[in-house]
GROMACS .gro file of C-alpha atoms in nm:
model
  230
    1MET     CA    1  -0.773   0.815   0.709
    2LEU     CA    2  -0.897   1.173   0.716
    3LEU     CA    3  -1.123   1.298   0.435
    4PRO     CA    4  -1.160   1.678   0.461
    5ARG     CA    5  -1.511   1.690   0.310
    6LEU     CA    6  -1.657   1.407   0.517
    7PRO     CA    7  -1.956   1.526   0.727
    8ALA     CA    8  -1.958   1.443   1.097
    9ALA     CA    9  -2.247   1.201   1.033
   10TRP     CA   10  -1.999   0.966   0.861
   11ASP     CA   11  -1.717   0.993   1.114
   12GLY     CA   12  -1.592   0.643   1.197
   13PHE     CA   13  -1.753   0.480   0.891
   14ARG     CA   14  -1.579   0.143   0.841
   15ILE     CA   15  -1.525  -0.011   0.497
   16LEU     CA   16  -1.407  -0.365   0.430
   17GLN     CA   17  -1.221  -0.384   0.098
   18LEU     CA   18  -1.165  -0.715  -0.080
   19SER     CA   19  -0.976  -0.705  -0.408
   20ASP     CA   20  -0.827  -0.949  -0.658
   21ILE     CA   21  -0.973  -1.265  -0.510
   22HIS     CA   22  -0.894  -1.463  -0.827
   23ALA     CA   23  -1.098  -1.765  -0.723
   24GLY     CA   24  -0.979  -2.086  -0.886
   25ALA     CA   25  -0.609  -2.064  -0.801
   26PHE     CA   26  -0.662  -2.216  -0.456
   27PRO     CA   27  -0.974  -2.429  -0.389
   28ALA     CA   28  -0.974  -2.343  -0.017
   29LEU     CA   29  -0.935  -1.967  -0.068
   30GLY     CA   30  -1.303  -1.879  -0.018
   31ALA     CA   31  -1.319  -2.063   0.314
   32LYS     CA   32  -0.996  -1.904   0.435
   33VAL     CA   33  -1.112  -1.551   0.350
   34ALA     CA   34  -1.449  -1.617   0.515
   35GLU     CA   35  -1.270  -1.736   0.829
   36ASN     CA   36  -1.069  -1.413   0.844
   37ILE     CA   37  -1.361  -1.172   0.799
   38ARG     CA   38  -1.640  -1.349   0.987
   39ASP     CA   39  -1.598  -1.146   1.306
   40LEU     CA   40  -1.551  -0.809   1.136
   41LYS     CA   41  -1.839  -0.566   1.178
   42VAL     CA   42  -1.827  -0.291   0.916
   43ASP     CA   43  -2.058  -0.034   0.763
   44ALA     CA   44  -1.998  -0.134   0.400
   45CYS     CA   45  -1.801  -0.393   0.205
   46VAL     CA   46  -1.647  -0.302  -0.132
   47LEU     CA   47  -1.518  -0.544  -0.395
   48THR     CA   48  -1.267  -0.390  -0.635
   49GLY     CA   49  -1.254  -0.650  -0.911
   50ASP     CA   50  -1.087  -0.966  -1.042
   51TYR     CA   51  -1.297  -1.252  -0.907
   52PHE     CA   52  -1.166  -1.501  -1.165
   53PHE     CA   53  -0.813  -1.647  -1.167
   54ALA     CA   54  -0.833  -1.672  -1.546
   55ARG     CA   55  -1.113  -1.601  -1.790
   56ARG     CA   56  -1.142  -1.977  -1.844
   57THR     CA   57  -1.197  -2.047  -1.471
   58PRO     CA   58  -1.525  -2.240  -1.430
   59THR     CA   59  -1.801  -2.010  -1.310
   60THR     CA   60  -1.904  -2.273  -1.055
   61GLU     CA   61  -1.568  -2.237  -0.877
   62VAL     CA   62  -1.599  -1.859  -0.858
   63TYR     CA   63  -1.961  -1.881  -0.741
   64ALA     CA   64  -1.873  -2.126  -0.462
   65ALA     CA   65  -1.582  -1.915  -0.339
   66MET     CA   66  -1.777  -1.588  -0.351
   67GLU     CA   67  -2.082  -1.746  -0.185
   68GLY     CA   68  -1.866  -1.848   0.110
   69ILE     CA   69  -1.694  -1.511   0.134
   70LEU     CA   70  -2.010  -1.303   0.106
   71GLY     CA   71  -2.188  -1.524   0.356
   72ALA     CA   72  -1.929  -1.418   0.613
   73VAL     CA   73  -1.958  -1.042   0.546
   74ASP     CA   74  -2.129  -0.842   0.821
   75ALA     CA   75  -2.182  -0.500   0.660
   76ARG     CA   76  -2.464  -0.274   0.779
   77HIS     CA   77  -2.522  -0.110   0.439
   78GLY     CA   78  -2.437  -0.415   0.228
   79VAL     CA   79  -2.182  -0.501  -0.041
   80VAL     CA   80  -2.098  -0.307  -0.357
   81GLY     CA   81  -1.857  -0.408  -0.631
   82VAL     CA   82  -1.696  -0.334  -0.967
   83LEU     CA   83  -1.543  -0.549  -1.240
   84GLY     CA   84  -1.174  -0.611  -1.302
   85ASN     CA   85  -0.970  -0.705  -1.606
   86HIS     CA   86  -1.014  -1.079  -1.538
   87ASP     CA   87  -1.393  -1.049  -1.530
   88THR     CA   88  -1.655  -1.062  -1.804
   89ILE     CA   89  -2.000  -0.905  -1.811
   90GLU     CA   90  -2.149  -1.237  -1.691
   91THR     CA   91  -1.975  -1.172  -1.359
   92VAL     CA   92  -2.232  -0.900  -1.289
   93ASP     CA   93  -2.522  -1.148  -1.283
   94LEU     CA   94  -2.319  -1.397  -1.080
   95LEU     CA   95  -2.239  -1.148  -0.803
   96GLU     CA   96  -2.578  -0.977  -0.804
   97SER     CA   97  -2.737  -1.320  -0.749
   98LEU     CA   98  -2.531  -1.330  -0.428
   99GLY     CA   99  -2.657  -0.989  -0.315
  100VAL     CA  100  -2.380  -0.761  -0.439
  101LYS     CA  101  -2.474  -0.419  -0.580
  102MET     CA  102  -2.260  -0.405  -0.895
  103LEU     CA  103  -2.168  -0.064  -1.039
  104LEU     CA  104  -2.074  -0.021  -1.405
  105ASN     CA  105  -2.008   0.352  -1.439
  106ASP     CA  106  -2.282   0.418  -1.187
  107VAL     CA  107  -2.341   0.550  -0.835
  108TRP     CA  108  -2.468   0.396  -0.513
  109GLU     CA  109  -2.576   0.664  -0.264
  110ILE     CA  110  -2.649   0.607   0.103
  111GLU     CA  111  -2.770   0.849   0.372
  112ASN     CA  112  -2.713   0.895   0.742
  113ASN     CA  113  -2.878   1.172   0.948
  114GLY     CA  114  -2.953   1.367   0.629
  115ALA     CA  115  -2.596   1.343   0.495
  116SER     CA  116  -2.522   1.161   0.168
  117LEU     CA  117  -2.223   0.945   0.082
  118CYS     CA  118  -2.171   0.839  -0.280
  119PHE     CA  119  -1.988   0.529  -0.402
  120VAL     CA  120  -1.891   0.584  -0.765
  121GLY     CA  121  -1.814   0.252  -0.938
  122LEU     CA  122  -1.639   0.224  -1.275
  123ASP     CA  123  -1.602  -0.051  -1.531
  124ASP     CA  124  -1.247  -0.181  -1.587
  125PRO     CA  125  -1.003   0.082  -1.724
  126HIS     CA  126  -0.699  -0.146  -1.760
  127TYR     CA  127  -0.792  -0.414  -2.014
  128TYR     CA  128  -1.143  -0.345  -2.140
  129GLY     CA  129  -1.122   0.037  -2.129
  130CYS     CA  130  -1.494   0.066  -2.057
  131ASP     CA  131  -1.462   0.318  -1.773
  132ASP     CA  132  -1.656   0.646  -1.783
  133LEU     CA  133  -1.541   0.856  -1.489
  134PRO     CA  134  -1.697   1.189  -1.600
  135GLY     CA  135  -2.031   1.026  -1.677
  136ALA     CA  136  -2.044   0.837  -1.348
  137VAL     CA  137  -1.949   1.139  -1.136
  138LYS     CA  138  -2.234   1.339  -1.294
  139LYS     CA  139  -2.480   1.090  -1.142
  140ALA     CA  140  -2.359   1.162  -0.789
  141THR     CA  141  -2.497   1.433  -0.560
  142ALA     CA  142  -2.269   1.730  -0.626
  143ASP     CA  143  -2.180   1.824  -0.268
  144ALA     CA  144  -2.165   1.469  -0.126
  145PRO     CA  145  -1.830   1.303  -0.048
  146LYS     CA  146  -1.741   1.054  -0.321
  147ILE     CA  147  -1.567   0.719  -0.283
  148LEU     CA  148  -1.441   0.583  -0.616
  149LEU     CA  149  -1.432   0.207  -0.665
  150VAL     CA  150  -1.226   0.106  -0.967
  151HIS     CA  151  -1.006  -0.193  -1.031
  152SER     CA  152  -0.681  -0.015  -1.120
  153PRO     CA  153  -0.499   0.294  -0.982
  154GLU     CA  154  -0.450   0.421  -1.338
  155LEU     CA  155  -0.725   0.687  -1.313
  156ALA     CA  156  -0.576   0.859  -1.008
  157GLN     CA  157  -0.506   1.192  -1.174
  158GLY     CA  158  -0.845   1.219  -1.343
  159ALA     CA  159  -1.024   1.115  -1.025
  160ALA     CA  160  -0.859   1.395  -0.826
  161GLU     CA  161  -0.963   1.644  -1.095
  162HIS     CA  162  -1.324   1.520  -1.074
  163GLY     CA  163  -1.354   1.578  -0.699
  164ILE     CA  164  -1.318   1.221  -0.572
  165ASP     CA  165  -1.244   1.209  -0.199
  166LEU     CA  166  -1.135   0.846  -0.157
  167TYR     CA  167  -1.002   0.617  -0.432
  168LEU     CA  168  -1.010   0.241  -0.359
  169CYS     CA  169  -0.853  -0.004  -0.604
  170GLY     CA  170  -0.631  -0.308  -0.644
  171HIS     CA  171  -0.502  -0.482  -0.960
  172THR     CA  172  -0.126  -0.454  -0.898
  173HIS     CA  173  -0.103  -0.713  -0.616
  174ALA     CA  174   0.179  -0.480  -0.498
  175GLY     CA  175   0.396  -0.691  -0.727
  176GLN     CA  176   0.297  -1.036  -0.592
  177VAL     CA  177   0.662  -1.147  -0.622
  178CYS     CA  178   0.905  -0.906  -0.455
  179LEU     CA  179   1.275  -0.989  -0.451
  180PRO     CA  180   1.499  -0.877  -0.161
  181GLY     CA  181   1.687  -0.560  -0.253
  182ILE     CA  182   1.498  -0.532  -0.582
  183GLY     CA  183   1.128  -0.516  -0.492
  184PRO     CA  184   0.836  -0.604  -0.719
  185LEU     CA  185   0.919  -0.748  -1.060
  186VAL     CA  186   0.588  -0.645  -1.222
  187LEU     CA  187   0.320  -0.396  -1.115
  188ASN     CA  188   0.134  -0.384  -1.448
  189ALA     CA  189  -0.026  -0.042  -1.419
  190ASN     CA  190   0.028   0.264  -1.639
  191CYS     CA  191   0.056   0.527  -1.365
  192PRO     CA  192   0.319   0.677  -1.132
  193HIS     CA  193   0.477   0.420  -0.901
  194ARG     CA  194   0.346   0.588  -0.584
  195TYR     CA  195  -0.012   0.491  -0.676
  196LYS     CA  196   0.066   0.123  -0.725
  197LYS     CA  197   0.050  -0.002  -0.365
  198GLY     CA  198  -0.073   0.096  -0.022
  199LEU     CA  199  -0.184   0.438   0.100
  200TRP     CA  200  -0.121   0.744  -0.116
  201GLN     CA  201  -0.253   1.094  -0.177
  202ASN     CA  202  -0.314   1.318  -0.476
  203GLY     CA  203  -0.401   1.670  -0.360
  204ALA     CA  204  -0.702   1.643  -0.129
  205MET     CA  205  -0.786   1.293  -0.256
  206VAL     CA  206  -0.675   0.994  -0.049
  207GLY     CA  207  -0.615   0.663  -0.226
  208TYR     CA  208  -0.552   0.303  -0.127
  209THR     CA  209  -0.424   0.030  -0.360
  210SER     CA  210  -0.479  -0.312  -0.205
  211ARG     CA  211  -0.224  -0.594  -0.236
  212GLY     CA  212  -0.522  -0.816  -0.303
  213VAL     CA  213  -0.643  -1.145  -0.161
  214GLY     CA  214  -0.536  -1.391  -0.433
  215THR     CA  215  -0.284  -1.432  -0.711
  216SER     CA  216  -0.284  -1.415  -1.091
  217GLY     CA  217  -0.054  -1.551  -1.359
  218VAL     CA  218   0.103  -1.802  -1.119
  219ALA     CA  219  -0.037  -1.913  -0.784
  220VAL     CA  220   0.260  -1.776  -0.591
  221ARG     CA  221   0.335  -1.483  -0.362
  222PHE     CA  222   0.683  -1.400  -0.236
  223ASN     CA  223   0.769  -1.122   0.012
  224CYS     CA  224   0.424  -0.979  -0.061
  225PRO     CA  225   0.151  -1.128   0.162
  226PRO     CA  226  -0.216  -1.109   0.065
  227GLU     CA  227  -0.433  -0.842   0.219
  228ILE     CA  228  -0.782  -0.791   0.361
  229THR     CA  229  -0.830  -0.421   0.433
  230VAL     CA  230  -1.055  -0.232   0.675
   0.00000   0.00000   0.00000
């Protein structure tokens, strides 16, 4: 994808996005994801929320799944993540103990040949409503390209107005269950339909809404396969 403000120093930068893992629905999920990403060499890995299948999922199950997944990540600059609507504040400590840089309305800035790239990470806007887009953007270097990590696509309009270049999210599962001739039954996001799955654009801002790795509600997908995105 082409980002107009991206300096030449970042041309070809590869990001692995994992979203909506929902560990606990399938005991073998962590091992299967690890198997699929083990040979991927990327510059950064981003996690866009929902690590728990349900808020009552035992933390030990989530830790085991995430430990296996993160052990298979080969990302030159490391792993950065945000929370989703299935996650509690304790998830921050869990993932940081596994080496993830967690962003709660904060910025992670990296440099290459004197050029900065800012990852702006927000708390969950869908259920908890703890997001602070204006406050987080103020922490970023003004003229640096900005990649927004947020669980839901529901902030797409505000993000474009705040100069975000790339918006990476999940949450919708692209419907999870999609009936022939009808499409997704539920997308569960308060935003225009075009932001709810796949690649989209709002002005100069490019966005991508992942179908996600796991499932929520029921451990079923139909006509909507899971997704690991580079």
